[in-house]
mmCIF file of C-alpha atoms in Angstrom:
data_model
loop_
_atom_site.group_PDB
_atom_site.id
_atom_site.type_symbol
_atom_site.label_atom_id
_atom_site.label_comp_id
_atom_site.label_asym_id
_atom_site.label_seq_id
_atom_site.Cartn_x
_atom_site.Cartn_y
_atom_site.Cartn_z
ATOM 1 C CA MET A 149 -0.926 -2.013 0.968
ATOM 2 C CA ARG A 150 -2.381 0.974 -1.089
ATOM 3 C CA VAL A 151 -0.237 4.123 -1.617
ATOM 4 C CA LEU A 152 -0.718 7.433 -3.305
ATOM 5 C CA VAL A 153 2.400 9.153 -4.657
ATOM 6 C CA ALA A 154 1.740 12.920 -4.898
ATOM 7 C CA GLU A 155 4.835 14.556 -6.486
ATOM 8 C CA ASP A 156 4.925 17.252 -9.219
ATOM 9 C CA GLU A 157 8.141 15.926 -10.695
ATOM 10 C CA GLU A 158 6.499 13.282 -12.969
ATOM 11 C CA VAL A 159 9.689 11.339 -13.738
ATOM 12 C CA LEU A 160 10.421 10.956 -10.033
ATOM 13 C CA ALA A 161 6.821 10.159 -9.207
ATOM 14 C CA GLU A 162 6.725 7.328 -11.733
ATOM 15 C CA LEU A 163 10.186 5.933 -10.520
ATOM 16 C CA VAL A 164 8.828 5.920 -6.859
ATOM 17 C CA ALA A 165 5.584 4.295 -8.010
ATOM 18 C CA THR A 166 7.424 1.643 -9.926
ATOM 19 C CA GLY A 167 9.620 0.766 -7.080
ATOM 20 C CA LEU A 168 6.686 0.576 -4.704
ATOM 21 C CA ARG A 169 4.895 -1.679 -6.925
ATOM 22 C CA ARG A 170 7.831 -3.979 -7.117
ATOM 23 C CA ALA A 171 7.771 -3.961 -3.255
ATOM 24 C CA GLY A 172 4.204 -5.277 -3.406
ATOM 25 C CA PHE A 173 2.126 -2.190 -3.051
ATOM 26 C CA ALA A 174 -0.836 -0.799 -5.053
ATOM 27 C CA VAL A 175 0.172 2.616 -6.163
ATOM 28 C CA ASP A 176 -1.626 5.704 -7.860
ATOM 29 C CA THR A 177 0.327 8.789 -8.901
ATOM 30 C CA VAL A 178 -0.774 12.508 -9.074
ATOM 31 C CA TYR A 179 1.124 15.587 -9.849
ATOM 32 C CA SER A 180 -0.682 18.419 -7.941
ATOM 33 C CA GLY A 181 -2.242 19.064 -4.628
ATOM 34 C CA ASP A 182 -5.658 19.376 -5.906
ATOM 35 C CA ALA A 183 -5.423 16.061 -7.664
ATOM 36 C CA ALA A 184 -4.135 14.426 -4.426
ATOM 37 C CA LEU A 185 -7.177 15.661 -2.508
ATOM 38 C CA ALA A 186 -9.634 14.286 -5.109
ATOM 39 C CA TYR A 187 -7.864 10.721 -5.065
ATOM 40 C CA LEU A 188 -7.742 10.872 -1.347
ATOM 41 C CA GLY A 189 -11.497 11.613 -1.302
ATOM 42 C CA LEU A 190 -12.203 8.676 -3.494
ATOM 43 C CA HIS A 191 -10.016 5.866 -2.301
ATOM 44 C CA ASP A 192 -9.021 4.537 1.158
ATOM 45 C CA TYR A 193 -5.128 4.808 1.105
ATOM 46 C CA ASP A 194 -2.844 3.356 3.769
ATOM 47 C CA VAL A 195 -0.116 5.922 3.119
ATOM 48 C CA VAL A 196 0.318 9.004 0.932
ATOM 49 C CA VAL A 197 3.989 9.967 -0.099
ATOM 50 C CA LEU A 198 3.500 13.681 -0.286
ATOM 51 C CA ASP A 199 5.800 16.204 -1.822
ATOM 52 C CA ARG A 200 5.565 19.504 0.222
ATOM 53 C CA ASP A 201 5.974 21.729 -2.783
ATOM 54 C CA LEU A 202 2.894 20.760 -5.000
ATOM 55 C CA PRO A 203 1.259 23.080 -7.376
ATOM 56 C CA ARG A 204 -2.171 24.450 -7.122
ATOM 57 C CA VAL A 205 -2.777 23.181 -3.646
ATOM 58 C CA HIS A 206 0.359 23.154 -1.530
ATOM 59 C CA GLY A 207 1.383 19.679 0.234
ATOM 60 C CA ASP A 208 1.029 21.593 3.643
ATOM 61 C CA GLU A 209 -2.613 22.165 2.842
ATOM 62 C CA VAL A 210 -3.227 18.622 1.733
ATOM 63 C CA ALA A 211 -1.666 17.373 5.193
ATOM 64 C CA ARG A 212 -3.802 19.871 6.982
ATOM 65 C CA ARG A 213 -7.043 18.570 5.480
ATOM 66 C CA LEU A 214 -6.220 15.050 6.183
ATOM 67 C CA VAL A 215 -5.562 15.815 9.701
ATOM 68 C CA ALA A 216 -8.836 17.791 9.864
ATOM 69 C CA ASP A 217 -10.805 14.862 8.348
ATOM 70 C CA ALA A 218 -9.243 12.492 10.921
ATOM 71 C CA SER A 219 -8.127 10.433 8.044
ATOM 72 C CA ARG A 220 -6.500 6.974 8.696
ATOM 73 C CA THR A 221 -4.030 7.619 5.688
ATOM 74 C CA ARG A 222 -0.574 8.036 7.071
ATOM 75 C CA ILE A 223 1.528 10.811 5.686
ATOM 76 C CA LEU A 224 5.213 10.418 4.469
ATOM 77 C CA MET A 225 6.290 13.986 3.610
ATOM 78 C CA LEU A 226 9.045 14.458 1.007
ATOM 79 C CA THR A 227 11.011 17.757 0.496
ATOM 80 C CA ALA A 228 13.982 19.216 -1.146
ATOM 81 C CA SER A 229 14.964 20.862 2.136
ATOM 82 C CA ALA A 230 16.084 18.689 4.881
ATOM 83 C CA SER A 231 16.756 21.243 7.537
ATOM 84 C CA MET A 232 15.672 20.543 11.259
ATOM 85 C CA GLU A 233 13.208 23.546 11.026
ATOM 86 C CA ASP A 234 11.424 22.040 8.043
ATOM 87 C CA ARG A 235 11.254 18.651 9.441
ATOM 88 C CA VAL A 236 9.729 20.119 12.574
ATOM 89 C CA GLU A 237 7.295 22.231 10.742
ATOM 90 C CA GLY A 238 6.300 19.344 8.458
ATOM 91 C CA LEU A 239 5.604 17.013 11.433
ATOM 92 C CA ASP A 240 3.721 19.724 13.301
ATOM 93 C CA LEU A 241 1.488 19.980 10.265
ATOM 94 C CA GLY A 242 0.572 16.310 10.960
ATOM 95 C CA ALA A 243 2.985 14.322 8.894
ATOM 96 C CA ASP A 244 3.736 10.838 10.394
ATOM 97 C CA ASP A 245 7.227 10.914 8.887
ATOM 98 C CA TYR A 246 9.659 12.985 6.814
ATOM 99 C CA LEU A 247 12.143 12.341 4.222
ATOM 100 C CA GLY A 248 14.425 14.701 2.585
ATOM 101 C CA LYS A 249 15.393 14.690 -1.243
ATOM 102 C CA PRO A 250 17.502 12.995 -2.441
ATOM 103 C CA PHE A 251 16.748 9.864 -0.646
ATOM 104 C CA GLU A 252 17.717 6.209 -0.830
ATOM 105 C CA PHE A 253 15.083 4.060 -2.197
ATOM 106 C CA PRO A 254 15.194 1.150 0.255
ATOM 107 C CA GLU A 255 14.736 3.693 3.026
ATOM 108 C CA LEU A 256 11.664 5.078 1.338
ATOM 109 C CA VAL A 257 10.109 1.617 1.058
ATOM 110 C CA SER A 258 11.045 0.683 4.578
ATOM 111 C CA ARG A 259 9.329 3.921 5.865
ATOM 112 C CA VAL A 260 6.136 3.331 3.907
ATOM 113 C CA ARG A 261 6.010 -0.297 5.196
ATOM 114 C CA ALA A 262 6.345 1.001 8.691
ATOM 115 C CA LEU A 263 3.700 3.540 8.229
ATOM 116 C CA ARG A 264 1.249 0.965 6.686
ATOM 117 C CA ARG A 265 1.614 -1.108 9.787
ATOM 118 C CA ARG A 266 0.471 1.858 11.899
ATOM 119 C CA SER A 267 -2.513 2.618 9.628
ATOM 120 C CA ALA A 268 -3.866 -0.959 9.976
ATOM 121 C CA ARG A 269 -4.676 -2.873 13.116
ATOM 122 C CA PRO A 270 -1.538 -4.434 14.604
ATOM 123 C CA VAL A 271 -0.523 -7.593 12.695
ATOM 124 C CA PRO A 272 2.748 -9.598 13.232
ATOM 125 C CA PRO A 273 5.381 -9.278 10.431
ATOM 126 C CA VAL A 274 5.046 -13.049 9.870
ATOM 127 C CA LEU A 275 1.638 -14.360 9.212
ATOM 128 C CA GLU A 276 0.914 -18.217 9.586
ATOM 129 C CA ARG A 277 -2.304 -20.179 9.105
ATOM 130 C CA HIS A 278 -2.980 -23.774 7.909
ATOM 131 C CA GLY A 279 0.597 -24.451 7.017
ATOM 132 C CA LEU A 280 1.170 -21.131 5.226
ATOM 133 C CA ARG A 281 3.982 -18.769 6.348
ATOM 134 C CA LEU A 282 4.170 -15.330 4.950
ATOM 135 C CA ASP A 283 7.031 -12.993 5.784
ATOM 136 C CA THR A 284 5.757 -9.556 5.007
ATOM 137 C CA VAL A 285 9.181 -7.981 5.402
ATOM 138 C CA ARG A 286 11.271 -10.368 3.310
ATOM 139 C CA ARG A 287 8.362 -10.851 1.020
ATOM 140 C CA THR A 288 8.553 -14.608 1.127
ATOM 141 C CA ALA A 289 5.871 -17.187 1.312
ATOM 142 C CA HIS A 290 5.895 -20.878 2.102
ATOM 143 C CA ARG A 291 3.471 -23.639 2.405
ATOM 144 C CA ASP A 292 4.597 -26.643 4.618
ATOM 145 C CA GLY A 293 8.103 -25.476 4.323
ATOM 146 C CA GLN A 294 7.993 -25.287 0.447
ATOM 147 C CA GLU A 295 8.704 -21.841 -1.129
ATOM 148 C CA LEU A 296 5.940 -20.266 -3.022
ATOM 149 C CA ASP A 297 6.838 -18.286 -6.314
ATOM 150 C CA LEU A 298 3.971 -15.561 -5.925
ATOM 151 C CA SER A 299 3.640 -12.370 -7.993
ATOM 152 C CA PRO A 300 3.412 -9.071 -5.945
ATOM 153 C CA LYS A 301 -0.313 -9.089 -6.617
ATOM 154 C CA GLU A 302 -0.798 -12.756 -5.527
ATOM 155 C CA PHE A 303 1.381 -11.878 -2.460
ATOM 156 C CA ALA A 304 -0.791 -9.000 -1.712
ATOM 157 C CA VAL A 305 -4.064 -10.908 -2.005
ATOM 158 C CA LEU A 306 -2.676 -13.839 0.180
ATOM 159 C CA GLN A 307 -1.561 -11.123 2.817
ATOM 160 C CA ILE A 308 -5.098 -9.649 2.993
ATOM 161 C CA LEU A 309 -6.615 -13.092 3.421
ATOM 162 C CA LEU A 310 -4.119 -14.106 6.094
ATOM 163 C CA GLU A 311 -4.624 -10.781 8.102
ATOM 164 C CA ALA A 312 -8.405 -11.398 7.991
ATOM 165 C CA ASP A 313 -7.809 -14.399 10.208
ATOM 166 C CA GLY A 314 -10.469 -16.590 8.758
ATOM 167 C CA ALA A 315 -13.118 -13.989 8.040
ATOM 168 C CA THR A 316 -14.577 -13.468 4.647
ATOM 169 C CA VAL A 317 -13.006 -10.769 2.428
ATOM 170 C CA SER A 318 -15.164 -9.414 -0.348
ATOM 171 C CA ALA A 319 -13.906 -8.991 -3.953
ATOM 172 C CA GLU A 320 -14.588 -5.282 -3.739
ATOM 173 C CA GLU A 321 -12.298 -5.057 -0.681
ATOM 174 C CA LEU A 322 -9.566 -7.017 -2.454
ATOM 175 C CA LEU A 323 -9.866 -4.771 -5.467
ATOM 176 C CA GLU A 324 -9.650 -1.567 -3.352
ATOM 177 C CA ARG A 325 -6.760 -2.611 -1.257
ATOM 178 C CA ALA A 326 -4.602 -4.604 -3.721
ATOM 179 C CA TRP A 327 -5.143 -2.807 -6.991
ATOM 180 C CA ASP A 328 -4.596 0.773 -8.121
ATOM 181 C CA ALA A 329 -7.189 3.224 -9.476
ATOM 182 C CA ASN A 330 -6.740 2.003 -12.965
ATOM 183 C CA ALA A 331 -8.195 -1.464 -12.223
ATOM 184 C CA ASP A 332 -11.373 -1.987 -14.071
ATOM 185 C CA PRO A 333 -13.957 -3.586 -11.565
ATOM 186 C CA PHE A 334 -15.579 -5.452 -14.453
ATOM 187 C CA THR A 335 -12.562 -7.120 -15.853
ATOM 188 C CA GLY A 336 -12.684 -10.086 -13.292
ATOM 189 C CA ALA A 337 -9.094 -9.186 -12.169
ATOM 190 C CA VAL A 338 -9.788 -10.474 -8.611
ATOM 191 C CA ARG A 339 -11.228 -13.873 -9.991
ATOM 192 C CA VAL A 340 -8.297 -14.320 -12.318
ATOM 193 C CA ALA A 341 -5.646 -13.446 -9.459
ATOM 194 C CA MET A 342 -7.474 -15.861 -7.201
ATOM 195 C CA SER A 343 -7.449 -18.641 -9.595
ATOM 196 C CA LYS A 344 -3.585 -18.230 -10.229
ATOM 197 C CA LEU A 345 -3.102 -18.171 -6.451
ATOM 198 C CA ARG A 346 -4.922 -21.113 -5.825
ATOM 199 C CA GLY A 347 -2.815 -23.128 -8.494
ATOM 200 C CA LYS A 348 0.167 -22.078 -6.750
ATOM 201 C CA LEU A 349 -0.935 -22.871 -3.209
ATOM 202 C CA GLY A 350 -1.632 -26.533 -4.475
ATOM 203 C CA GLU A 351 -3.722 -29.243 -2.702
ATOM 204 C CA PRO A 352 -5.616 -29.560 -0.644
ATOM 205 C CA PRO A 353 -7.229 -26.176 -1.524
ATOM 206 C CA LEU A 354 -6.925 -23.418 1.265
ATOM 207 C CA ILE A 355 -8.972 -20.560 -0.226
ATOM 208 C CA ARG A 356 -12.803 -20.985 -0.061
ATOM 209 C CA THR A 357 -15.380 -19.042 -2.144
ATOM 210 C CA VAL A 358 -18.244 -17.805 -0.115
ATOM 211 C CA GLN A 359 -20.880 -17.398 -2.778
ATOM 212 C CA GLY A 360 -22.013 -13.928 -3.165
ATOM 213 C CA VAL A 361 -19.749 -12.715 -0.263
ATOM 214 C CA GLY A 362 -16.221 -13.181 -1.102
ATOM 215 C CA TYR A 363 -13.287 -15.375 -0.124
ATOM 216 C CA SER A 364 -11.855 -16.791 3.128
ATOM 217 C CA LEU A 365 -8.772 -18.695 4.063
#
């Protein structure tokens, strides 16, 4: 759900981030290894797309520190070299997956999704509750057979609520998991997104506000 892209080629980093956002992920970008470590220390990421040849702190060292800290963040390592020796070395460092440059973007998105599923508790690719049906692979949503036209952010929020299986999810957790680091916690972004989502879900209402706690489905 939340991804860090650590890539020193800024144009490539922003292209990858834009594509991942369109696929429904909340994405932050950094261009050096020390910045990657700083962001990983501040936020709980599902996946880091990690360029191996980062400046200041090498990507290998970033991977080593994540493994040493027993981080739940999965590592998709990128490199310009796709030789078998480099793949083996990267995986031995603790990377969960390895992708050589240049790469096809649909494959990158698919690998990130697969790693995200491994970073969280197992959930089925199709989530269903109260007449809602969310296909997290095809990125489609239906209520009582009627297709819902959801934005990527609304889809992400609904997915988090469905994965909670009736438990209450706080606004802070929604902000952490569905928005990137640029989100201002005081803007009411969660409240606005929730209002729009409720409108699209229609009647009778499905999302309940638990005063002072959060939201449940």
